[in-house]
Short mmCIF file of C-alpha atoms and ligand atoms in Angstrom, two decimals:
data_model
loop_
_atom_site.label_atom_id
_atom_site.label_comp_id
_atom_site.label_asym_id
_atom_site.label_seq_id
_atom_site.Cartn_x
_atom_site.Cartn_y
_atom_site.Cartn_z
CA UNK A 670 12.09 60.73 34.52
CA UNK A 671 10.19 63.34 36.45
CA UNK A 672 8.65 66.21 34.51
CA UNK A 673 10.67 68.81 35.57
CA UNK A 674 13.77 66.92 34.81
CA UNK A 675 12.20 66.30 31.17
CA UNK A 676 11.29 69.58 31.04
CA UNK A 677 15.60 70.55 31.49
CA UNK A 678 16.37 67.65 29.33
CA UNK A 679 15.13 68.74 26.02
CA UNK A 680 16.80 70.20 23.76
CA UNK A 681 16.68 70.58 20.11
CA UNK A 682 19.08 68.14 18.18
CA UNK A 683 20.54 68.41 15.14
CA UNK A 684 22.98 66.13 14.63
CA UNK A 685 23.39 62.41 13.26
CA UNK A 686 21.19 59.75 15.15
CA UNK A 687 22.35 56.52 15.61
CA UNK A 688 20.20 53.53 13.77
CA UNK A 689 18.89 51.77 16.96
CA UNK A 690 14.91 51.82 16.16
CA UNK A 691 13.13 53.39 18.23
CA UNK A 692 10.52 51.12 19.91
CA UNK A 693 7.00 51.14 18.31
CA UNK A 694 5.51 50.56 22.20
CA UNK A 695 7.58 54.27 23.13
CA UNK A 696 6.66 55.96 19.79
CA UNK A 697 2.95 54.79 20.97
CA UNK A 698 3.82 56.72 24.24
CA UNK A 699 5.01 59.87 22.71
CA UNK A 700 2.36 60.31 20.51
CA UNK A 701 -0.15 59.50 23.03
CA UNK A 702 1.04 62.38 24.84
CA UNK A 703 0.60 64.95 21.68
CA UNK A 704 -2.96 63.66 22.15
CA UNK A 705 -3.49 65.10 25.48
CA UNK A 706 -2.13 68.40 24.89
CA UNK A 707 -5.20 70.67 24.72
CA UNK A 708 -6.83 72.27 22.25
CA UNK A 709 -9.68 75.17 21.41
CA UNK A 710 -12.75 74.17 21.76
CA UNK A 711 -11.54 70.54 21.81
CA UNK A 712 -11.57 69.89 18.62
CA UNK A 713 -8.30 68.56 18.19
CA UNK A 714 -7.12 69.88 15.15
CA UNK A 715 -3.65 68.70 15.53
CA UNK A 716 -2.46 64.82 14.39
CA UNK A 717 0.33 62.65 13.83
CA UNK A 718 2.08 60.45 11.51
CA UNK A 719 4.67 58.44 12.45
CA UNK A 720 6.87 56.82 10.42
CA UNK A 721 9.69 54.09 10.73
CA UNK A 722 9.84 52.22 7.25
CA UNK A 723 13.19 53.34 5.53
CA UNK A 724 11.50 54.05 1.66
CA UNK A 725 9.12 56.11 3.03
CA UNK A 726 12.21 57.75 5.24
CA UNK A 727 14.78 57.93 2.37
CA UNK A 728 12.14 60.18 0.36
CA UNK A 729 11.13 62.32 3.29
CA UNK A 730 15.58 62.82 3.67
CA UNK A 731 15.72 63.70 0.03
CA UNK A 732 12.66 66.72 0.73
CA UNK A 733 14.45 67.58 3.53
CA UNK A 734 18.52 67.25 2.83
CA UNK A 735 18.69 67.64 6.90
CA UNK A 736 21.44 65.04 8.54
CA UNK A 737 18.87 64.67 11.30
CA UNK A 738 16.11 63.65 9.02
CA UNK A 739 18.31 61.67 7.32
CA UNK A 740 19.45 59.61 9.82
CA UNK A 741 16.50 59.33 12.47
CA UNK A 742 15.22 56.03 12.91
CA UNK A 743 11.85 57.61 13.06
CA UNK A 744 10.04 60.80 12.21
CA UNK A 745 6.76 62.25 13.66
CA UNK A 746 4.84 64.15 11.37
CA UNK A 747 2.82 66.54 13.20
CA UNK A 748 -0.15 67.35 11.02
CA UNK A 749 -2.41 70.40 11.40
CA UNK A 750 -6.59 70.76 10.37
CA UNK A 751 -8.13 73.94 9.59
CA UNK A 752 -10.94 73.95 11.15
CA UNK A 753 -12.76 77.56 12.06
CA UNK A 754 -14.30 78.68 15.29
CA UNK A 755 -16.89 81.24 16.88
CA UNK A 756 -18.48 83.96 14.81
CA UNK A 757 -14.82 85.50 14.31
CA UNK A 758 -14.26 82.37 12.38
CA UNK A 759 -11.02 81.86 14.36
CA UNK A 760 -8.42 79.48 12.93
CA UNK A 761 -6.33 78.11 16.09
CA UNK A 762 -5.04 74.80 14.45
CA UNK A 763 -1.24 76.57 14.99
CA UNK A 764 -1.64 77.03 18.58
CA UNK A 765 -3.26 73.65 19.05
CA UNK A 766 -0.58 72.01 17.06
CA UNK A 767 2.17 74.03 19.12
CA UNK A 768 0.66 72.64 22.48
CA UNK A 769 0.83 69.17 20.71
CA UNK A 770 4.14 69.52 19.35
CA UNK A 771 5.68 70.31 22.69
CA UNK A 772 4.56 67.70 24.68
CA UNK A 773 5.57 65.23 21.70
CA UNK A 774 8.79 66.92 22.47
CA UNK A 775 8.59 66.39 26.44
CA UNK A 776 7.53 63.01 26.27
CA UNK A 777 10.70 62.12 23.69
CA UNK A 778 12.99 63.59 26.13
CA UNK A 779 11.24 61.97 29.23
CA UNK A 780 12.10 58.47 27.34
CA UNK A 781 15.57 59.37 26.47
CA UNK A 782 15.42 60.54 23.26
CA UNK A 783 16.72 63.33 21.18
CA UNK A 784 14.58 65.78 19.17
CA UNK A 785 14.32 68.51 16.54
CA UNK A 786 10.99 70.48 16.35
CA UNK A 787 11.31 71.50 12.66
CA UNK A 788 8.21 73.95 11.80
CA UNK A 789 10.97 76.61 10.28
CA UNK A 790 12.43 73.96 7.84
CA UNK A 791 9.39 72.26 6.69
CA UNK A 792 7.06 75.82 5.82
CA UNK A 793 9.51 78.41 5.42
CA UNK A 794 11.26 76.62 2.26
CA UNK A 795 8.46 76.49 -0.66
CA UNK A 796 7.89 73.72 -2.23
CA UNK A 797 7.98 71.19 0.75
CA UNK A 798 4.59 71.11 2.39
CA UNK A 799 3.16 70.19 -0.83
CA UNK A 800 5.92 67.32 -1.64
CA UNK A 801 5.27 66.01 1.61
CA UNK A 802 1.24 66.31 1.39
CA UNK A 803 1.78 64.06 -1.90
CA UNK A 804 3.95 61.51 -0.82
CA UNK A 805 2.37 61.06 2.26
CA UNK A 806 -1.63 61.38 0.68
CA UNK A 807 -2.63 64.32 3.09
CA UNK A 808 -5.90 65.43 2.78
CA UNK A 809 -6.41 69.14 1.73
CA UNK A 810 -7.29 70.79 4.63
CA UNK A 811 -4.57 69.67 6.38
CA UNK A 812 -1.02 70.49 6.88
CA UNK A 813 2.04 69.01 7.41
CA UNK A 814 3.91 71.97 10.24
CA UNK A 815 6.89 69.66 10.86
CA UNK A 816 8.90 66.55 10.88
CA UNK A 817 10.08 65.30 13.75
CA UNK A 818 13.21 62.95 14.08
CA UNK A 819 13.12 60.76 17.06
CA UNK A 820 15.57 59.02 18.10
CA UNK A 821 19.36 58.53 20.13
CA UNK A 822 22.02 61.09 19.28
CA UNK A 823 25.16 60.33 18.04
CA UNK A 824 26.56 63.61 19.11
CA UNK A 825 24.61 64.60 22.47
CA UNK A 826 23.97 68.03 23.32
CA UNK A 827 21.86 70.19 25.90
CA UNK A 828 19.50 73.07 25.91
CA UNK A 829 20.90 76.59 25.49
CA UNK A 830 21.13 78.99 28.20
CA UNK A 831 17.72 81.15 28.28
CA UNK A 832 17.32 84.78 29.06
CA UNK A 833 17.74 85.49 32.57
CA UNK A 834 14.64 84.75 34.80
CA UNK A 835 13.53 88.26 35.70
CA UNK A 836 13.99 89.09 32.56
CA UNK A 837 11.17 86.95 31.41
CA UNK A 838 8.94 86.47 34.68
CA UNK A 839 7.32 89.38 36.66
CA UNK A 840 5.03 88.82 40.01
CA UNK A 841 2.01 91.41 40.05
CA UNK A 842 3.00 93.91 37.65
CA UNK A 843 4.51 93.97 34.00
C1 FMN B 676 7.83 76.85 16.04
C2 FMN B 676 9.26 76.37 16.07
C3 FMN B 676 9.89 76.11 14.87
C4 FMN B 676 11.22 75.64 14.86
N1 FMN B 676 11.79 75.32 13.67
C5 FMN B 676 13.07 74.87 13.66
C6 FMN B 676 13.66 74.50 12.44
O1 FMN B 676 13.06 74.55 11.38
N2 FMN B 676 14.94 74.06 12.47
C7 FMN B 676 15.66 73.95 13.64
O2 FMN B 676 16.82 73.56 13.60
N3 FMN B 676 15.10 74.29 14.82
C8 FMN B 676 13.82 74.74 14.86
N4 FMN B 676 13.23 75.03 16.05
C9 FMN B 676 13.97 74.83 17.30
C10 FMN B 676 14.45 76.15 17.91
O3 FMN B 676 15.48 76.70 17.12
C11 FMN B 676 14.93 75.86 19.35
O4 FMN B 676 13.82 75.41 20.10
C12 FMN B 676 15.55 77.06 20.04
O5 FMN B 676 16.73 77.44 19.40
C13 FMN B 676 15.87 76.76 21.51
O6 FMN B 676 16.73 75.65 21.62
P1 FMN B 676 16.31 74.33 22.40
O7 FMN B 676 15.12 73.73 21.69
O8 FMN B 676 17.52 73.44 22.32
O9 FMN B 676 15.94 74.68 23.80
C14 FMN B 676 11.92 75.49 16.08
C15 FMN B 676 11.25 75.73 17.28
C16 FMN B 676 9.94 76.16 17.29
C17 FMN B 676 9.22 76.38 18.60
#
């Protein structure tokens, strides 16, 4: 699929998926792709865990109580490092992770594959960054921004309209 197509193509899914398993060789490929997102400084703050084996799914579903989650043949943890920067002591793990994160989601979509990026779900409700961090033995200085489900949609859907062009693009002037 060409990128611009991809680019059209994804869209944030959050319905059932259906169990077909997703591929280890295409999970390989999506990931790769978070890898060459960039990053400040290079330093690559941002990683990934993937993970396919049903236990280790079935407790990540009952952190999550998310039909997507639940059902996803795989999930894509996408995993954060503090790591601090210049004489500011800039933090930019979140923006590296972002850039990550959305060509995870490209890359998905590019293959076929629905997607949910869910950063809201996994920090905004307490309690679940740490579960996950302990079931999943994540090292301190890390974080766990979202889980991903990968995987065919039961339901398909498409990408809502966005705010009119002009509205959001200016040539020369603001
Ligand atoms: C940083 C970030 C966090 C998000 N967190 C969630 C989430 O927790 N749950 C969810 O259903 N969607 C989440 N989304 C998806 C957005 O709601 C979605 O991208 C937006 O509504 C536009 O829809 P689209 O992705 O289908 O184009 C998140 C997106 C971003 C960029």
């Amino acid at each position: 699929m060409d990128f611009f197509e991809a680019v059209e193509k994804r869209y944030s899914y959050r319905g059932e998926f259906e169990s077909t398993p997703v591929p280890r060789e295409d999970l390989i490929k999506i990931v790769t792709a978070g890898t060459k997102a960039p990053s400040a400084g290079n330093l690559q703050t941002q990683s990934f865990l993937i993970i396919t084996d049903p236990v280790t799914r079935a407790a990540i579903a009952e952190i999550f109580n998310h039909k997507g989650i639940s059902t996803a043949p795989a999930l894509i943890l996408l995993v954060s490092r503090r790591q601090e920067l210049g004489p500011n002591k800039i933090s930019f793990e979140l923006k590296d992770y972002g850039a990550a994160a959305e060509n995870i989601l490209l890359a998905a979509a590019a293959l076929g594959y629905a997607t949910l990026w869910t950063d809201g779900e996994t920090s905004m409700v307490s309690g679940r960054q740490e579960k996950l961090a302990a079931l999943l033995g994540i090292p301190e200085d890390h974080s766990v921004r979202a889980v991903v489900p990968v995987g065919i949609p039961k339901t398909p859907g498409q990408q809502p309209p966005r705010k009119p062009f002009d509205e959001l693009v200016k040539f020369e002037k603001y």
